[in-house]
mmCIF file of C-alpha atoms and ligand atoms in Angstrom:
data_model
loop_
_atom_site.group_PDB
_atom_site.id
_atom_site.type_symbol
_atom_site.label_atom_id
_atom_site.label_comp_id
_atom_site.label_asym_id
_atom_site.label_seq_id
_atom_site.Cartn_x
_atom_site.Cartn_y
_atom_site.Cartn_z
ATOM 1 C CA MET A 1 -5.522 -1.454 15.465
ATOM 2 C CA LYS A 2 -5.176 -3.879 12.583
ATOM 3 C CA LYS A 3 -1.786 -4.384 10.903
ATOM 4 C CA PHE A 4 -1.358 -4.656 7.135
ATOM 5 C CA ILE A 5 1.354 -6.583 5.345
ATOM 6 C CA ILE A 6 1.081 -5.898 1.625
ATOM 7 C CA GLY A 7 3.347 -7.438 -0.998
ATOM 8 C CA ASN A 8 3.770 -5.524 -4.255
ATOM 9 C CA TRP A 9 5.119 -8.006 -6.781
ATOM 10 C CA LYS A 10 5.524 -5.250 -9.400
ATOM 11 C CA MET A 11 6.141 -6.566 -12.953
ATOM 12 C CA ASN A 12 7.511 -9.925 -11.806
ATOM 13 C CA LEU A 13 6.330 -13.544 -12.254
ATOM 14 C CA ASN A 14 4.209 -14.782 -15.122
ATOM 15 C CA VAL A 15 0.842 -16.384 -14.400
ATOM 16 C CA HIS A 16 2.319 -19.844 -13.934
ATOM 17 C CA GLU A 17 5.137 -18.600 -11.683
ATOM 18 C CA ALA A 18 2.673 -16.507 -9.686
ATOM 19 C CA SER A 19 0.581 -19.567 -9.034
ATOM 20 C CA LEU A 20 3.612 -21.607 -7.917
ATOM 21 C CA PHE A 21 4.737 -18.782 -5.646
ATOM 22 C CA ALA A 22 1.240 -18.457 -4.152
ATOM 23 C CA THR A 23 1.411 -22.175 -3.322
ATOM 24 C CA LYS A 24 4.619 -21.511 -1.377
ATOM 25 C CA LEU A 25 3.036 -18.587 0.428
ATOM 26 C CA ALA A 26 0.051 -20.738 1.318
ATOM 27 C CA GLN A 27 2.447 -23.062 3.158
ATOM 28 C CA ASP A 28 4.430 -20.320 4.899
ATOM 29 C CA VAL A 29 2.149 -17.394 5.710
ATOM 30 C CA PRO A 30 0.538 -17.671 9.142
ATOM 31 C CA ILE A 31 -3.107 -16.717 9.610
ATOM 32 C CA LYS A 32 -3.158 -14.159 12.411
ATOM 33 C CA ARG A 33 -6.126 -12.340 13.837
ATOM 34 C CA GLY A 34 -5.707 -8.602 13.320
ATOM 35 C CA VAL A 35 -3.143 -8.947 10.553
ATOM 36 C CA GLU A 36 -4.379 -8.380 7.009
ATOM 37 C CA THR A 37 -2.032 -9.967 4.487
ATOM 38 C CA VAL A 38 -2.392 -8.794 0.894
ATOM 39 C CA ILE A 39 -0.518 -9.758 -2.260
ATOM 40 C CA CYS A 40 -0.527 -7.572 -5.380
ATOM 41 C CA PRO A 41 0.467 -9.730 -8.368
ATOM 42 C CA SER A 42 0.275 -8.657 -12.004
ATOM 43 C CA SER A 43 -3.302 -8.055 -13.130
ATOM 44 C CA LEU A 44 -3.099 -11.170 -15.309
ATOM 45 C CA ALA A 45 -2.645 -13.354 -12.240
ATOM 46 C CA LEU A 46 -5.536 -11.862 -10.245
ATOM 47 C CA SER A 47 -8.187 -14.070 -11.753
ATOM 48 C CA PRO A 48 -6.399 -17.434 -11.326
ATOM 49 C CA LEU A 49 -5.110 -16.477 -7.879
ATOM 50 C CA SER A 50 -8.560 -15.403 -6.750
ATOM 51 C CA LEU A 51 -9.612 -19.018 -7.287
ATOM 52 C CA GLN A 52 -6.442 -20.458 -5.769
ATOM 53 C CA ILE A 53 -5.774 -18.599 -2.531
ATOM 54 C CA ASN A 54 -7.348 -19.080 0.846
ATOM 55 C CA HIS A 55 -9.024 -15.722 1.350
ATOM 56 C CA ARG A 56 -8.787 -16.093 5.121
ATOM 57 C CA GLN A 57 -5.018 -16.289 4.743
ATOM 58 C CA MET A 58 -4.511 -13.461 2.283
ATOM 59 C CA LYS A 59 -6.331 -11.013 0.104
ATOM 60 C CA LEU A 60 -5.574 -9.749 -3.389
ATOM 61 C CA GLY A 61 -4.686 -6.265 -4.505
ATOM 62 C CA ALA A 62 -4.117 -4.771 -7.950
ATOM 63 C CA GLN A 63 -1.094 -2.591 -8.643
ATOM 64 C CA ASN A 64 -2.987 0.025 -10.622
ATOM 65 C CA CYS A 65 -6.351 0.776 -12.218
ATOM 66 C CA TYR A 66 -7.851 3.238 -14.644
ATOM 67 C CA TRP A 67 -10.436 5.676 -13.351
ATOM 68 C CA ARG A 68 -13.153 5.434 -15.994
ATOM 69 C CA ASP A 69 -15.520 2.529 -15.498
ATOM 70 C CA GLU A 70 -15.669 1.459 -19.167
ATOM 71 C CA GLY A 71 -15.087 2.648 -22.693
ATOM 72 C CA ALA A 72 -12.518 3.177 -25.416
ATOM 73 C CA PHE A 73 -9.338 3.155 -23.326
ATOM 74 C CA THR A 74 -7.157 0.570 -25.047
ATOM 75 C CA GLY A 75 -4.913 -1.343 -22.714
ATOM 76 C CA GLU A 76 -6.348 -0.002 -19.479
ATOM 77 C CA ILE A 77 -8.004 -1.960 -16.674
ATOM 78 C CA ALA A 78 -10.914 -0.274 -14.910
ATOM 79 C CA ALA A 79 -11.424 -0.421 -11.177
ATOM 80 C CA ALA A 80 -14.872 -1.697 -12.173
ATOM 81 C CA GLN A 81 -13.203 -4.693 -13.844
ATOM 82 C CA LEU A 82 -11.162 -5.486 -10.746
ATOM 83 C CA ARG A 83 -14.281 -5.758 -8.667
ATOM 84 C CA GLY A 84 -14.692 -9.292 -7.390
ATOM 85 C CA LEU A 85 -11.057 -10.150 -8.206
ATOM 86 C CA ALA A 86 -9.185 -7.780 -5.894
ATOM 87 C CA GLN A 87 -10.080 -6.054 -2.658
ATOM 88 C CA TYR A 88 -7.295 -3.494 -2.720
ATOM 89 C CA VAL A 89 -5.644 -1.379 -5.373
ATOM 90 C CA LEU A 90 -2.396 0.575 -5.188
ATOM 91 C CA VAL A 91 -2.879 4.130 -6.380
ATOM 92 C CA GLY A 92 -0.166 6.674 -7.149
ATOM 93 C CA HIS A 93 2.774 4.375 -6.553
ATOM 94 C CA SER A 94 6.040 6.241 -7.055
ATOM 95 C CA GLU A 95 6.787 4.181 -10.171
ATOM 96 C CA ARG A 96 3.434 5.236 -11.639
ATOM 97 C CA ARG A 97 4.071 8.869 -10.747
ATOM 98 C CA HIS A 98 7.645 9.002 -12.000
ATOM 99 C CA ILE A 99 7.931 6.495 -14.858
ATOM 100 C CA PHE A 100 4.392 6.862 -16.207
ATOM 101 C CA ASP A 101 3.926 10.537 -15.360
ATOM 102 C CA GLU A 102 0.732 10.094 -13.397
ATOM 103 C CA ASP A 103 -0.316 13.416 -11.978
ATOM 104 C CA ASP A 104 -2.235 14.330 -8.842
ATOM 105 C CA ARG A 105 -5.497 14.794 -10.706
ATOM 106 C CA GLU A 106 -5.351 11.328 -12.256
ATOM 107 C CA ILE A 107 -4.397 9.820 -8.916
ATOM 108 C CA ARG A 108 -7.355 11.514 -7.254
ATOM 109 C CA PHE A 109 -9.704 10.131 -9.923
ATOM 110 C CA LYS A 110 -8.271 6.658 -9.346
ATOM 111 C CA VAL A 111 -8.856 6.885 -5.592
ATOM 112 C CA GLN A 112 -12.463 7.751 -6.341
ATOM 113 C CA ALA A 113 -12.838 5.010 -8.943
ATOM 114 C CA ALA A 114 -11.574 2.483 -6.409
ATOM 115 C CA LEU A 115 -14.012 3.644 -3.721
ATOM 116 C CA ARG A 116 -16.897 3.792 -6.203
ATOM 117 C CA ASN A 117 -16.214 0.166 -7.102
ATOM 118 C CA GLY A 118 -15.865 -1.214 -3.608
ATOM 119 C CA LEU A 119 -12.048 -1.494 -3.653
ATOM 120 C CA THR A 120 -9.795 -0.152 -0.907
ATOM 121 C CA PRO A 121 -7.326 2.302 -2.442
ATOM 122 C CA VAL A 122 -3.798 2.272 -1.038
ATOM 123 C CA LEU A 123 -2.739 5.841 -1.773
ATOM 124 C CA CYS A 124 1.061 5.960 -2.040
ATOM 125 C CA VAL A 125 2.873 9.167 -1.178
ATOM 126 C CA GLY A 126 6.507 10.048 -0.659
ATOM 127 C CA GLU A 127 9.197 12.635 -1.245
ATOM 128 C CA THR A 128 12.179 12.390 -3.569
ATOM 129 C CA GLU A 129 15.720 12.668 -2.254
ATOM 130 C CA THR A 130 16.020 16.233 -3.580
ATOM 131 C CA GLU A 131 12.769 17.263 -1.925
ATOM 132 C CA ARG A 132 13.951 15.800 1.345
ATOM 133 C CA GLY A 133 17.298 17.550 1.006
ATOM 134 C CA GLU A 134 15.551 20.863 0.476
ATOM 135 C CA GLY A 135 13.445 20.396 3.600
ATOM 136 C CA ASP A 136 10.297 19.988 1.516
ATOM 137 C CA THR A 137 9.076 16.640 2.877
ATOM 138 C CA ALA A 138 6.142 18.027 4.910
ATOM 139 C CA HIS A 139 5.022 20.180 2.021
ATOM 140 C CA VAL A 140 5.217 17.348 -0.541
ATOM 141 C CA LEU A 141 3.409 14.830 1.658
ATOM 142 C CA GLY A 142 0.745 17.400 2.574
ATOM 143 C CA ASP A 143 0.114 18.225 -1.088
ATOM 144 C CA GLN A 144 -0.068 14.582 -2.145
ATOM 145 C CA ILE A 145 -2.534 13.780 0.637
ATOM 146 C CA VAL A 146 -4.737 16.831 0.007
ATOM 147 C CA SER A 147 -4.784 16.262 -3.698
ATOM 148 C CA GLY A 148 -5.277 12.477 -3.567
ATOM 149 C CA LEU A 149 -8.099 12.645 -1.036
ATOM 150 C CA LEU A 150 -9.728 15.854 -2.234
ATOM 151 C CA ASN A 151 -13.129 14.462 -3.122
ATOM 152 C CA VAL A 152 -13.194 11.640 -0.593
ATOM 153 C CA GLY A 153 -16.189 11.950 1.746
ATOM 154 C CA SER A 154 -15.894 11.691 5.511
ATOM 155 C CA ASP A 155 -17.966 8.513 5.246
ATOM 156 C CA GLN A 156 -15.366 7.062 2.837
ATOM 157 C CA ILE A 157 -12.115 7.849 4.602
ATOM 158 C CA ASP A 158 -12.404 4.669 6.666
ATOM 159 C CA ASP A 159 -12.006 2.702 3.431
ATOM 160 C CA VAL A 160 -8.675 4.288 2.505
ATOM 161 C CA LEU A 161 -5.115 3.179 3.279
ATOM 162 C CA ILE A 162 -2.069 5.406 2.942
ATOM 163 C CA ALA A 163 1.426 4.126 2.181
ATOM 164 C CA TYR A 164 4.376 6.355 2.954
ATOM 165 C CA GLU A 165 7.063 5.382 0.460
ATOM 166 C CA PRO A 166 9.994 7.785 0.231
ATOM 167 C CA VAL A 167 11.044 7.615 -3.421
ATOM 168 C CA TRP A 168 14.730 7.366 -2.511
ATOM 169 C CA ALA A 169 14.121 4.321 -0.300
ATOM 170 C CA ILE A 170 12.357 2.238 -2.953
ATOM 171 C CA GLY A 171 14.585 -0.552 -4.221
ATOM 172 C CA SER A 172 17.702 1.226 -2.917
ATOM 173 C CA GLY A 173 18.428 -0.759 0.233
ATOM 174 C CA ARG A 174 18.249 2.519 2.162
ATOM 175 C CA THR A 175 15.535 3.300 4.675
ATOM 176 C CA PRO A 176 14.834 6.317 6.852
ATOM 177 C CA GLU A 177 15.544 5.945 10.573
ATOM 178 C CA PRO A 178 12.469 4.860 12.563
ATOM 179 C CA ASN A 179 12.202 8.359 14.067
ATOM 180 C CA GLU A 180 12.195 9.864 10.555
ATOM 181 C CA ILE A 181 9.404 7.466 9.561
ATOM 182 C CA GLU A 182 7.485 8.492 12.684
ATOM 183 C CA GLU A 183 7.878 12.127 11.742
ATOM 184 C CA ALA A 184 6.616 11.611 8.185
ATOM 185 C CA VAL A 185 3.701 9.479 9.359
ATOM 186 C CA LYS A 186 2.814 12.191 11.843
ATOM 187 C CA MET A 187 2.744 14.762 9.031
ATOM 188 C CA ILE A 188 0.451 12.502 7.010
ATOM 189 C CA ARG A 189 -1.881 11.901 9.947
ATOM 190 C CA SER A 190 -1.979 15.584 10.770
ATOM 191 C CA GLN A 191 -3.004 16.430 7.197
ATOM 192 C CA ILE A 192 -5.733 13.799 7.356
ATOM 193 C CA GLY A 193 -6.820 15.349 10.657
ATOM 194 C CA HIS A 194 -7.168 18.766 8.985
ATOM 195 C CA MET A 195 -9.313 17.252 6.261
ATOM 196 C CA PHE A 196 -11.373 14.623 8.072
ATOM 197 C CA GLY A 197 -11.065 15.283 11.794
ATOM 198 C CA ARG A 198 -9.189 13.839 14.694
ATOM 199 C CA ASN A 199 -10.729 10.368 14.630
ATOM 200 C CA ALA A 200 -9.710 9.822 11.029
ATOM 201 C CA ALA A 201 -6.207 11.090 11.783
ATOM 202 C CA THR A 202 -5.655 8.225 14.192
ATOM 203 C CA SER A 203 -7.755 5.518 12.557
ATOM 204 C CA VAL A 204 -6.595 5.675 8.923
ATOM 205 C CA PRO A 205 -3.933 3.000 8.446
ATOM 206 C CA VAL A 206 -0.593 4.456 7.343
ATOM 207 C CA LEU A 207 1.905 1.892 6.052
ATOM 208 C CA TYR A 208 5.589 2.297 5.368
ATOM 209 C CA GLY A 209 7.244 1.061 2.160
ATOM 210 C CA GLY A 210 10.776 1.231 0.723
ATOM 211 C CA SER A 211 13.511 -1.407 1.168
ATOM 212 C CA VAL A 212 11.643 -3.267 3.880
ATOM 213 C CA ASN A 213 13.053 -6.720 4.667
ATOM 214 C CA LEU A 214 12.914 -9.293 7.412
ATOM 215 C CA ALA A 215 15.784 -7.611 9.261
ATOM 216 C CA ASN A 216 14.319 -4.094 9.480
ATOM 217 C CA ALA A 217 10.594 -4.938 9.546
ATOM 218 C CA GLU A 218 10.324 -5.096 13.305
ATOM 219 C CA SER A 219 11.837 -1.691 14.059
ATOM 220 C CA ILE A 220 9.682 -0.104 11.359
ATOM 221 C CA LEU A 221 6.508 -1.795 12.591
ATOM 222 C CA ARG A 222 7.309 -0.525 16.078
ATOM 223 C CA ALA A 223 7.603 3.080 14.846
ATOM 224 C CA LYS A 224 4.808 5.171 16.274
ATOM 225 C CA GLY A 225 1.826 5.551 13.960
ATOM 226 C CA VAL A 226 2.938 2.870 11.484
ATOM 227 C CA SER A 227 0.114 0.421 10.715
ATOM 228 C CA GLY A 228 1.899 -1.933 8.394
ATOM 229 C CA LEU A 229 4.320 -2.483 5.534
ATOM 230 C CA LEU A 230 4.197 -2.218 1.759
ATOM 231 C CA ILE A 231 6.911 -4.573 0.578
ATOM 232 C CA GLY A 232 8.453 -4.843 -2.882
ATOM 233 C CA GLY A 233 11.480 -7.092 -3.408
ATOM 234 C CA ALA A 234 11.249 -8.979 -0.119
ATOM 235 C CA SER A 235 7.620 -9.928 -0.817
ATOM 236 C CA LEU A 236 8.932 -12.245 -3.539
ATOM 237 C CA ILE A 237 10.837 -14.349 -0.993
ATOM 238 C CA ALA A 238 8.241 -16.540 0.705
ATOM 239 C CA PRO A 239 9.956 -17.031 4.093
ATOM 240 C CA GLU A 240 10.770 -13.287 4.335
ATOM 241 C CA PHE A 241 7.213 -12.261 3.544
ATOM 242 C CA ALA A 242 5.752 -14.873 5.889
ATOM 243 C CA GLY A 243 8.214 -13.809 8.588
ATOM 244 C CA MET A 244 6.997 -10.246 8.350
ATOM 245 C CA VAL A 245 3.383 -11.363 8.812
ATOM 246 C CA GLN A 246 4.501 -13.124 11.989
ATOM 247 C CA ILE A 247 6.383 -10.031 13.206
ATOM 248 C CA ALA A 248 3.285 -7.883 12.617
ATOM 249 C CA ALA A 249 1.264 -10.325 14.701
ATOM 250 C CA ASP A 250 3.857 -10.233 17.498
ATOM 251 C CA VAL A 251 3.989 -6.417 17.528
ATOM 252 C CA LEU A 252 0.185 -6.233 17.529
ATOM 253 C CA LYS A 253 -0.017 -8.654 20.443
ATOM 254 C CA GLU A 254 2.478 -6.616 22.438
ATOM 255 C CA GLU A 255 0.545 -3.422 21.736
ATOM 256 C CA LYS A 256 -2.663 -5.078 22.904
ATOM 257 C CA ASP A 257 -1.057 -6.494 26.044
ATOM 258 C CA GLY A 258 0.235 -2.960 26.601
HETATM 259 P P1 13P B 301 11.149 -2.366 -2.309
HETATM 260 O O1 13P B 301 10.633 -3.025 -1.040
HETATM 261 O O2 13P B 301 11.660 -3.327 -3.304
HETATM 262 O O3 13P B 301 12.071 -1.244 -1.984
HETATM 263 O O4 13P B 301 9.867 -1.699 -3.006
HETATM 264 C C1 13P B 301 9.025 -0.917 -2.251
HETATM 265 C C2 13P B 301 7.812 -0.629 -3.026
HETATM 266 O O5 13P B 301 7.847 0.116 -4.001
HETATM 267 C C3 13P B 301 6.563 -1.273 -2.627
HETATM 268 O O6 13P B 301 5.466 -0.718 -3.277
#
């Protein structure tokens, strides 16, 4: 099964800096069969980068979108407008949920807008530290998956990626143990199984995100059920990001060689 290495640049790098950084990545990132490398720069940089990058080496993702296709929505960017510029779009990232108060309904509409416009949504889910402490992780993840994928058809589920990002691990330098990641990913897959059947439960890619770096990438990528990484801070360091693409390729090769 394919591996995904996705870099979320968040609100970093202006258009010029993004272009310079993409030049560095072009030198460092290996092209590996079975590994999909995606960078998510600011929306402003999507257009220039779409002309600059080698699309065999990496793809582009947006960090957010609005769910209406057009109209009087000052300041928003429609999934329809990302079409042709990005192939992926992050939906329901923890920062969107918690800083910008995005709710489950809006997130669901965004998943649908992405699919309607030929983009692959990366639906981000994850529990807060309090929720984890109260033993609510399974419940929270289940709800976020059900709600986010509510109107997704069984013919569309193959075009969806899930990212498990525990809120407390994002930008904190703390990560769950690999067995805790396995457990959460299992919960997510089981919920997808309830909704879309057993095949979907195993085939939908589930990525892990939250304080991933070159040092912990391998153990996380080896965790059962993990299909890739969603990387924040470390995706802005070219050799780290490139190194993680290489690790994903190595892990994939080992899995294939069995
Ligand atoms: P960090 O890797 O910086 O913790 O960010 C994770 C993240 O939010 C990726 O979407």
